[in-house]
GROMACS .gro file of C-alpha atoms in nm:
model
  438
    1ALA     CA    1  11.271   2.196   9.381
    2LYS     CA    2  11.371   2.111   9.057
    3TYR     CA    3  11.709   2.127   8.887
    4ILE     CA    4  11.643   2.326   8.541
    5GLY     CA    5  12.006   2.360   8.426
    6CYS     CA    6  12.327   2.583   8.378
    7TYR     CA    7  12.333   2.903   8.280
    8VAL     CA    8  12.567   3.224   8.186
    9ASP     CA    9  12.617   3.512   8.449
   10ASN     CA   10  12.723   3.839   8.417
   11THR     CA   11  12.816   4.059   8.685
   12ARG     CA   12  12.718   4.355   8.505
   13ARG     CA   13  12.373   4.235   8.393
   14ARG     CA   14  12.242   3.940   8.648
   15THR     CA   15  12.061   3.595   8.543
   16LEU     CA   16  11.860   3.602   8.828
   17ARG     CA   17  11.801   3.962   8.968
   18GLY     CA   18  11.651   3.934   9.282
   19VAL     CA   19  11.815   3.907   9.612
   20SER     CA   20  12.180   3.764   9.636
   21PHE     CA   21  12.399   3.631   9.924
   22PHE     CA   22  12.726   3.476   9.968
   23ASP     CA   23  12.907   3.225  10.176
   24TYR     CA   24  13.295   3.120  10.116
   25LYS     CA   25  13.257   2.860  10.404
   26LYS     CA   26  12.947   2.705  10.389
   27MET     CA   27  12.722   2.747  10.131
   28THR     CA   28  12.487   2.469  10.045
   29VAL     CA   29  12.244   2.411   9.771
   30PHE     CA   30  11.950   2.386  10.066
   31ARG     CA   31  12.083   2.658  10.221
   32CYS     CA   32  12.061   2.861   9.847
   33GLN     CA   33  11.709   2.722   9.807
   34ASP     CA   34  11.577   2.779  10.157
   35ASN     CA   35  11.691   3.151  10.171
   36CYS     CA   36  11.516   3.223   9.840
   37ALA     CA   37  11.209   3.043   9.887
   38GLU     CA   38  11.162   3.196  10.221
   39ARG     CA   39  11.167   3.525  10.040
   40GLY     CA   40  10.906   3.430   9.767
   41TYR     CA   41  11.135   3.364   9.469
   42LEU     CA   42  11.060   3.089   9.176
   43TYR     CA   43  11.434   3.075   9.099
   44ALA     CA   44  11.740   3.005   9.312
   45GLY     CA   45  12.091   2.966   9.168
   46LEU     CA   46  12.409   2.911   9.308
   47GLU     CA   47  12.772   3.023   9.134
   48PHE     CA   48  13.143   2.994   9.199
   49GLY     CA   49  13.063   2.743   9.484
   50ALA     CA   50  12.939   3.019   9.741
   51GLU     CA   51  12.729   3.273   9.560
   52CYS     CA   52  12.347   3.229   9.567
   53TYR     CA   53  12.100   3.447   9.367
   54CYS     CA   54  11.731   3.460   9.383
   55GLY     CA   55  11.486   3.560   9.115
   56HIS     CA   56  11.155   3.532   8.931
   57LYS     CA   57  11.303   3.514   8.598
   58VAL     CA   58  11.606   3.323   8.435
   59GLN     CA   59  11.782   3.570   8.132
   60ALA     CA   60  12.044   3.422   8.011
   61ALA     CA   61  12.150   3.136   7.764
   62ASN     CA   62  12.178   2.776   7.880
   63VAL     CA   63  12.527   2.649   7.879
   64SER     CA   64  12.696   2.292   7.928
   65GLU     CA   65  12.649   2.104   8.250
   66ALA     CA   66  13.037   2.055   8.294
   67GLU     CA   67  13.070   2.426   8.302
   68CYS     CA   68  12.864   2.377   8.623
   69GLY     CA   69  13.150   2.148   8.803
   70MET     CA   70  13.242   2.346   9.097
   71ALA     CA   71  13.183   2.179   9.444
   72CYS     CA   72  13.002   2.366   9.712
   73LYS     CA   73  13.185   2.525   9.987
   74GLY     CA   74  12.963   2.381  10.268
   75GLU     CA   75  12.866   2.034  10.124
   76ARG     CA   76  13.127   1.760   9.975
   77GLY     CA   77  12.978   1.578   9.688
   78ASN     CA   78  12.713   1.845   9.544
   79THR     CA   79  12.809   2.075   9.292
   80CYS     CA   80  12.718   2.467   9.300
   81GLY     CA   81  12.774   2.620   8.950
   82GLY     CA   82  13.102   2.780   8.771
   83VAL     CA   83  13.283   3.087   8.742
   84ASN     CA   84  13.012   3.312   8.560
   85ARG     CA   85  12.786   2.996   8.539
   86LEU     CA   86  12.440   2.949   8.770
   87ALA     CA   87  12.328   2.621   8.857
   88ILE     CA   88  11.989   2.682   8.875
   89TYR     CA   89  11.674   2.530   9.067
   90ARG     CA   90  11.303   2.588   9.020
   91LEU     CA   91  11.136   2.596   9.370
   92GLU     CA   92  10.814   2.417   9.328
   93LEU     CA   93  10.678   2.438   9.652
   94ALA     CA   94  10.706   2.843   9.632
   95GLN     CA   95  10.339   2.930   9.677
   96GLU     CA   96  10.184   3.216   9.521
   97SER     CA   97  10.061   3.339   9.815
   98ALA     CA   98  10.451   3.405   9.911
   99ARG     CA   99  10.500   3.642   9.654
  100ARG     CA  100  10.248   3.865   9.805
  101TYR     CA  101  10.277   4.245   9.948
  102GLY     CA  102  10.393   4.051  10.274
  103SER     CA  103  10.733   4.014  10.137
  104ALA     CA  104  10.768   4.367  10.033
  105ILE     CA  105  10.853   4.673  10.179
  106PHE     CA  106  10.606   4.936  10.289
  107ARG     CA  107  10.779   5.331  10.208
  108GLY     CA  108  10.521   5.521  10.233
  109CYS     CA  109  10.337   5.778  10.065
  110PHE     CA  110  10.483   6.008   9.819
  111ARG     CA  111  10.351   6.338   9.573
  112ARG     CA  112  10.302   6.226   9.232
  113PRO     CA  113  10.631   6.311   9.068
  114ASP     CA  114  10.707   6.518   8.794
  115ASN     CA  115  10.757   6.341   8.453
  116VAL     CA  116  10.579   6.052   8.593
  117SER     CA  117  10.611   5.803   8.266
  118ILE     CA  118  11.007   5.863   8.308
  119ALA     CA  119  10.998   5.841   8.694
  120LEU     CA  120  10.820   5.511   8.670
  121PRO     CA  121  10.814   5.353   8.335
  122ALA     CA  122  10.582   5.072   8.345
  123SER     CA  123  10.226   5.119   8.435
  124GLN     CA  124   9.913   4.883   8.368
  125THR     CA  125   9.578   5.020   8.478
  126MET     CA  126   9.406   4.808   8.711
  127LEU     CA  127   8.991   4.843   8.775
  128ASN     CA  128   9.023   4.563   9.076
  129MET     CA  129   9.322   4.709   9.225
  130SER     CA  130   9.504   4.580   9.531
  131VAL     CA  131   9.844   4.617   9.677
  132ASP     CA  132   9.923   4.293   9.598
  133LYS     CA  133   9.837   4.304   9.249
  134CYS     CA  134  10.059   4.581   9.203
  135VAL     CA  135  10.351   4.456   9.356
  136ASP     CA  136  10.317   4.149   9.139
  137PHE     CA  137  10.316   4.329   8.864
  138CYS     CA  138  10.602   4.494   8.937
  139THR     CA  139  10.777   4.231   9.074
  140GLU     CA  140  10.701   4.028   8.724
  141LYS     CA  141  10.847   4.322   8.551
  142GLU     CA  142  11.147   4.335   8.744
  143TYR     CA  143  11.098   4.683   8.919
  144PRO     CA  144  11.218   4.712   9.293
  145LEU     CA  145  10.948   4.993   9.371
  146SER     CA  146  10.567   4.926   9.337
  147ALA     CA  147  10.344   5.257   9.342
  148LEU     CA  148   9.978   5.250   9.354
  149ALA     CA  149   9.790   5.544   9.269
  150GLY     CA  150   9.417   5.499   9.245
  151THR     CA  151   9.347   5.244   8.964
  152ALA     CA  152   9.691   5.282   8.846
  153CYS     CA  153   9.992   5.071   8.929
  154ARG     CA  154  10.348   5.209   8.825
  155CYS     CA  155  10.680   5.058   8.856
  156GLY     CA  156  11.009   5.215   8.856
  157PHE     CA  157  11.354   5.274   9.078
  158PRO     CA  158  11.445   5.511   9.333
  159THR     CA  159  11.590   5.805   9.100
  160SER     CA  160  11.655   6.194   9.119
  161LEU     CA  161  11.303   6.218   8.996
  162PHE     CA  162  11.150   6.051   9.289
  163THR     CA  163  11.423   5.965   9.552
  164LEU     CA  164  11.162   5.856   9.852
  165HIS     CA  165  11.327   6.140  10.089
  166GLU     CA  166  10.955   6.373  10.124
  167ARG     CA  167  10.716   6.119  10.277
  168GLU     CA  168  10.390   6.270  10.310
  169ASP     CA  169  10.093   6.213  10.567
  170GLU     CA  170   9.955   5.873  10.477
  171GLN     CA  171   9.634   5.995  10.491
  172LEU     CA  172   9.661   6.156  10.162
  173CYS     CA  173   9.719   5.810  10.010
  174ALA     CA  174   9.426   5.682  10.228
  175GLN     CA  175   9.189   5.587   9.909
  176ARG     CA  176   9.059   5.213   9.968
  177CYS     CA  177   9.149   4.968   9.692
  178ALA     CA  178   8.853   4.866   9.418
  179GLY     CA  179   8.982   4.520   9.484
  180GLU     CA  180   9.064   4.476   9.891
  181GLU     CA  181   8.830   4.643  10.134
  182TYR     CA  182   9.079   4.696  10.384
  183GLU     CA  183   9.374   4.839  10.226
  184SER     CA  184   9.459   5.181  10.090
  185CYS     CA  185   9.587   5.230   9.684
  186GLY     CA  186   9.670   5.583   9.722
  187THR     CA  187   9.537   5.838   9.428
  188ALA     CA  188   9.635   5.989   9.134
  189ASP     CA  189   9.817   6.271   9.257
  190TYR     CA  190   9.937   6.054   9.611
  191PHE     CA  191  10.096   5.760   9.571
  192LEU     CA  192  10.168   5.455   9.803
  193VAL     CA  193  10.475   5.314   9.742
  194TYR     CA  194  10.623   4.940   9.852
  195GLN     CA  195  10.978   4.803   9.786
  196THR     CA  196  10.941   4.486   9.638
  197GLN     CA  197  11.192   4.172   9.639
  198VAL     CA  198  11.366   4.258   9.305
  199GLN     CA  199  11.702   4.346   9.377
  200ASP     CA  200  11.825   4.704   9.290
  201ASN     CA  201  12.142   4.612   9.132
  202ARG     CA  202  12.275   4.946   9.011
  203CYS     CA  203  12.472   4.952   9.332
  204MET     CA  204  12.596   4.593   9.336
  205ASP     CA  205  12.867   4.550   9.149
  206ARG     CA  206  13.203   4.573   9.338
  207ARG     CA  207  13.552   4.548   9.259
  208PHE     CA  208  13.951   4.639   9.405
  209LEU     CA  209  14.076   4.990   9.303
  210PRO     CA  210  14.185   4.981   8.905
  211ALA     CA  211  14.525   5.146   9.038
  212ARG     CA  212  14.700   5.090   9.342
  213SER     CA  213  14.652   5.369   9.619
  214ARG     CA  214  14.936   5.553   9.819
  215HIS     CA  215  14.627   5.754  10.012
  216VAL     CA  216  14.511   5.509  10.334
  217VAL     CA  217  14.190   5.613  10.478
  218ALA     CA  218  14.075   5.450  10.774
  219LEU     CA  219  13.714   5.348  10.876
  220ALA     CA  220  13.772   5.377  11.257
  221SER     CA  221  13.555   5.275  11.504
  222PHE     CA  222  13.487   5.152  11.850
  223PRO     CA  223  13.402   4.807  11.850
  224GLY     CA  224  13.003   4.766  11.805
  225ALA     CA  225  12.966   5.092  11.655
  226GLY     CA  226  12.825   4.951  11.364
  227ASN     CA  227  13.186   4.943  11.112
  228THR     CA  228  13.085   4.649  10.934
  229TRP     CA  229  12.770   4.772  10.841
  230ALA     CA  230  12.910   5.110  10.747
  231ARG     CA  231  13.167   4.909  10.509
  232HIS     CA  232  12.879   4.742  10.345
  233LEU     CA  233  12.733   5.071  10.264
  234ILE     CA  234  13.017   5.232  10.135
  235GLU     CA  235  13.098   4.944   9.926
  236LEU     CA  236  12.767   4.964   9.810
  237ALA     CA  237  12.803   5.328   9.739
  238THR     CA  238  13.106   5.334   9.541
  239GLY     CA  239  13.173   4.993   9.415
  240PHE     CA  240  13.525   4.922   9.599
  241TYR     CA  241  13.609   4.682   9.811
  242THR     CA  242  13.683   4.799  10.154
  243GLY     CA  243  13.999   4.639  10.406
  244SER     CA  244  14.079   4.593  10.718
  245TYR     CA  245  14.321   4.620  10.960
  246TYR     CA  246  14.260   4.240  11.062
  247PHE     CA  247  14.161   3.941  10.882
  248ASP     CA  248  13.837   3.808  11.006
  249GLY     CA  249  13.755   3.524  10.791
  250SER     CA  250  13.362   3.510  10.872
  251LEU     CA  251  13.358   3.835  10.735
  252TYR     CA  252  13.559   3.748  10.397
  253ASN     CA  253  13.321   3.441  10.376
  254LYS     CA  254  13.010   3.675  10.381
  255GLY     CA  255  13.168   3.892  10.063
  256PHE     CA  256  13.391   4.128  10.194
  257LYS     CA  257  13.651   4.041   9.976
  258GLY     CA  258  13.898   4.310  10.072
  259GLU     CA  259  13.941   4.142  10.411
  260ARG     CA  260  14.211   3.916  10.287
  261ASP     CA  261  14.411   4.184  10.129
  262HIS     CA  262  14.701   4.364  10.389
  263TRP     CA  263  14.558   4.702  10.480
  264ARG     CA  264  14.816   4.871  10.305
  265SER     CA  265  14.798   4.708  10.005
  266GLY     CA  266  14.629   4.992   9.814
  267ARG     CA  267  14.383   4.780   9.661
  268THR     CA  268  14.060   4.910   9.891
  269ILE     CA  269  13.871   5.213   9.933
  270CYS     CA  270  13.921   5.233  10.285
  271ILE     CA  271  14.040   5.022  10.580
  272LYS     CA  272  13.832   4.910  10.910
  273THR     CA  273  14.020   4.981  11.225
  274HIS     CA  274  13.946   4.954  11.592
  275GLU     CA  275  14.266   5.071  11.669
  276SER     CA  276  14.375   5.338  11.918
  277GLY     CA  277  14.684   5.520  12.001
  278GLN     CA  278  14.887   5.751  11.825
  279LYS     CA  279  15.146   5.524  11.638
  280GLU     CA  280  14.855   5.348  11.522
  281ILE     CA  281  14.668   5.616  11.421
  282GLU     CA  282  14.934   5.836  11.254
  283SER     CA  283  14.982   5.544  10.983
  284PHE     CA  284  14.664   5.661  10.806
  285ASP     CA  285  14.650   5.958  10.591
  286ALA     CA  286  14.282   6.024  10.685
  287ALA     CA  287  14.010   5.870  10.875
  288ILE     CA  288  13.600   5.846  10.905
  289LEU     CA  289  13.523   5.820  11.257
  290LEU     CA  290  13.202   5.603  11.332
  291ILE     CA  291  13.097   5.737  11.699
  292ARG     CA  292  12.799   5.524  11.880
  293ASN     CA  293  12.582   5.559  12.204
  294PRO     CA  294  12.833   5.381  12.415
  295TYR     CA  295  12.526   5.222  12.597
  296LYS     CA  296  12.406   5.035  12.262
  297ALA     CA  297  12.787   4.940  12.116
  298LEU     CA  298  12.907   4.787  12.455
  299MET     CA  299  12.585   4.559  12.447
  300ALA     CA  300  12.617   4.533  12.043
  301GLU     CA  301  12.987   4.469  12.117
  302PHE     CA  302  12.939   4.227  12.429
  303ASN     CA  303  12.664   3.975  12.206
  304ARG     CA  304  12.951   3.996  11.917
  305LYS     CA  305  13.198   3.878  12.156
  306TYR     CA  306  12.982   3.607  12.300
  307GLY     CA  307  12.741   3.522  12.002
  308GLY     CA  308  12.923   3.649  11.685
  309HIS     CA  309  12.841   3.879  11.448
  310ILE     CA  310  12.474   3.851  11.410
  311GLY     CA  311  12.392   3.651  11.723
  312PHE     CA  312  12.358   3.701  12.100
  313ALA     CA  313  12.526   3.662  12.430
  314SER     CA  314  12.358   3.428  12.646
  315HIS     CA  315  12.179   3.491  13.004
  316ALA     CA  316  12.452   3.354  13.198
  317HIS     CA  317  12.689   3.601  13.030
  318TRP     CA  318  12.507   3.904  13.104
  319LYS     CA  319  12.403   3.756  13.453
  320GLY     CA  320  12.808   3.593  13.547
  321LYS     CA  321  13.099   3.794  13.591
  322GLU     CA  322  13.180   3.839  13.221
  323TRP     CA  323  12.938   4.154  13.175
  324PRO     CA  324  13.103   4.354  13.469
  325GLU     CA  325  13.432   4.276  13.375
  326PHE     CA  326  13.362   4.363  13.027
  327VAL     CA  327  13.203   4.715  13.104
  328ARG     CA  328  13.502   4.787  13.323
  329THR     CA  329  13.754   4.720  13.050
  330TYR     CA  330  13.564   4.864  12.758
  331ALA     CA  331  13.367   5.145  12.866
  332PRO     CA  332  13.682   5.403  12.930
  333TRP     CA  333  13.849   5.277  12.593
  334TRP     CA  334  13.521   5.392  12.414
  335ALA     CA  335  13.617   5.733  12.556
  336THR     CA  336  14.013   5.726  12.466
  337HIS     CA  337  13.924   5.570  12.131
  338THR     CA  338  13.732   5.882  12.018
  339LEU     CA  339  13.954   6.121  12.220
  340ASP     CA  340  14.280   5.967  12.055
  341TRP     CA  341  14.177   6.005  11.667
  342LEU     CA  342  14.047   6.338  11.742
  343ARG     CA  343  14.401   6.435  11.874
  344PHE     CA  344  14.638   6.235  11.652
  345GLY     CA  345  14.410   6.193  11.323
  346ARG     CA  346  14.485   6.371  11.009
  347ARG     CA  347  14.140   6.476  10.801
  348VAL     CA  348  13.897   6.339  11.085
  349LEU     CA  349  13.556   6.352  10.947
  350VAL     CA  350  13.295   6.223  11.273
  351VAL     CA  351  12.997   6.074  11.168
  352HIS     CA  352  12.725   5.940  11.436
  353PHE     CA  353  12.606   5.634  11.370
  354GLU     CA  354  12.235   5.783  11.497
  355ASP     CA  355  12.309   6.038  11.198
  356LEU     CA  356  12.379   5.738  10.980
  357LYS     CA  357  12.069   5.604  11.044
  358ARG     CA  358  11.841   5.853  11.011
  359ASP     CA  359  11.952   6.007  10.734
  360LEU     CA  360  12.177   5.786  10.533
  361PHE     CA  361  12.176   5.939  10.238
  362ALA     CA  362  12.330   6.287  10.313
  363GLN     CA  363  12.588   6.118  10.577
  364LEU     CA  364  12.699   5.849  10.329
  365GLN     CA  365  12.759   6.173  10.082
  366ARG     CA  366  12.958   6.299  10.311
  367MET     CA  367  13.190   5.944  10.368
  368VAL     CA  368  13.245   5.910   9.996
  369GLY     CA  369  13.297   6.282   9.951
  370LEU     CA  370  13.637   6.223  10.222
  371LEU     CA  371  13.700   5.886  10.007
  372GLY     CA  372  13.749   6.101   9.700
  373ILE     CA  373  13.495   5.939   9.481
  374ALA     CA  374  13.216   6.122   9.294
  375ALA     CA  375  12.916   5.935   9.390
  376ARG     CA  376  12.645   5.911   9.159
  377GLU     CA  377  12.310   6.011   9.312
  378ASP     CA  378  12.146   5.701   9.165
  379ARG     CA  379  12.401   5.471   9.301
  380LEU     CA  380  12.323   5.655   9.684
  381LEU     CA  381  11.962   5.577   9.626
  382CYS     CA  382  11.998   5.238   9.544
  383VAL     CA  383  12.197   5.200   9.875
  384GLU     CA  384  11.946   5.341  10.057
  385GLY     CA  385  11.667   5.023   9.933
  386GLN     CA  386  11.914   4.730  10.030
  387LYS     CA  387  12.098   4.916  10.333
  388ASP     CA  388  12.088   4.649  10.601
  389GLY     CA  389  12.333   4.380  10.411
  390ASN     CA  390  12.405   4.036  10.567
  391PHE     CA  391  12.550   4.178  10.934
  392LYS     CA  392  12.215   4.308  11.065
  393ARG     CA  393  12.099   4.168  11.418
  394SER     CA  394  11.748   4.144  11.431
  395GLY     CA  395  11.741   4.445  11.694
  396LEU     CA  396  11.953   4.455  12.015
  397ARG     CA  397  11.739   4.134  12.205
  398LYS     CA  398  11.537   4.254  12.447
  399LEU     CA  399  11.680   4.174  12.794
  400GLU     CA  400  11.389   4.122  13.096
  401PHE     CA  401  11.636   4.357  13.314
  402ASP     CA  402  11.879   4.649  13.308
  403PRO     CA  403  12.189   4.531  13.248
  404TYR     CA  404  12.345   4.851  13.399
  405THR     CA  405  12.411   4.922  13.738
  406PRO     CA  406  12.377   5.294  13.875
  407GLU     CA  407  12.776   5.280  13.928
  408MET     CA  408  12.829   5.176  13.568
  409ARG     CA  409  12.568   5.418  13.451
  410HIS     CA  410  12.758   5.707  13.657
  411ALA     CA  411  13.101   5.585  13.485
  412ILE     CA  412  12.957   5.650  13.142
  413GLY     CA  413  12.761   5.923  13.181
  414GLY     CA  414  13.152   6.102  13.251
  415TYR     CA  415  13.286   5.922  12.924
  416ILE     CA  416  13.013   6.064  12.747
  417LYS     CA  417  13.057   6.433  12.872
  418THR     CA  418  13.439   6.421  12.798
  419VAL     CA  419  13.383   6.296  12.471
  420ASP     CA  420  13.106   6.542  12.380
  421ALA     CA  421  13.349   6.867  12.529
  422ALA     CA  422  13.622   6.708  12.328
  423LEU     CA  423  13.390   6.740  11.984
  424LYS     CA  424  13.283   7.083  12.067
  425LEU     CA  425  13.625   7.230  12.173
  426ARG     CA  426  13.708   7.125  11.761
  427ASN     CA  427  13.339   7.317  11.654
  428LEU     CA  428  13.202   6.986  11.601
  429SER     CA  429  12.826   6.897  11.691
  430GLY     CA  430  12.846   6.741  12.026
  431VAL     CA  431  12.732   6.356  12.082
  432PRO     CA  432  12.336   6.320  12.012
  433ASP     CA  433  12.075   6.438  12.321
  434ASP     CA  434  12.005   6.013  12.336
  435TYR     CA  435  12.359   5.942  12.459
  436TYR     CA  436  12.269   6.046  12.785
  437PRO     CA  437  12.013   5.817  12.998
  438ARG     CA  438  11.689   5.933  13.075
   0.00000   0.00000   0.00000
């Protein structure tokens, strides 16, 4: 990579508008460059010693080198930008082919929106159309959506005019590309849509609450039920940091800046907690209660306990004494955690992890509503495009064996029935069907 200089950055309008990630403990110049190059970007920029931004264009003024003098958090002797100042590198080794649609995400086939020129404002006719040509065009224009419409390529953002919520049968888009024999390029009426590597910045700004709140809302869950993921979604949807009942340095280092605040500081929009028991629960004024299939939650928490937030437990841990002891201790807690929050919690909104994955927009609307925020639709649509965040495991690692014995399944099945009955007693929908093993 070639260093090109120190540039002004702005939290409202980023200089590099691709993906970004933070590590307030281990950031290095190479790590930032490597992450941006891997995703096909042409530029990598470091800021504040710990923040990495990627992009295809540099859109800001060049300033004095002295303003980019902050040391990298993970590398003594090297500098990583400054306060609102980016040290930018051009990634000379980024191959043109790396920016092809292999790095874009397929979103589906969608009907042509009304007011198409407003919904997808940038367009170009391409007689030799292919997926990579359209994706490259929209990437260059700094748009997160690339829509192929026959010989027309259109670019834009997800908005109320084009939400990407109503997918059509892909056969309606199956018109061969003029420039690529084995690809589909959509039609004038049915668009084939890809999400480019340009980051949708409409939901990326986050801050502490402007005035301290006396209303303390819990984001409560059993460990392994997706609490960190839900925090990521809430922060993007509201623009405010979430807090925590604990202090987890690894979460703070990854950008959850509310993690260091005392949970009663009043500066964060809600508070992560895994606590159960009357005294702890009654210290909150309201709660979002996140519930997940216990078989999945137990495995996720076991992986976290022995492999870290995005790692995995070793084969020896699964086969050793740790796993049976863990299930014996944690499985009953999965049930009592939910039962306690239903019994002692004030204004409890139940959200099933599985429903949040399946219908993120509607469930996030419910969650944000409890938090008292009027969520803008364009912000929620932006969240859908970057829902994974930095704490998604690459799927629960497939074990070559079933870790659950018949005795474990029998016990967990009883806990599921207890929780299902408790939910229905409060006129709530019971647990999803897939909680019961087939």
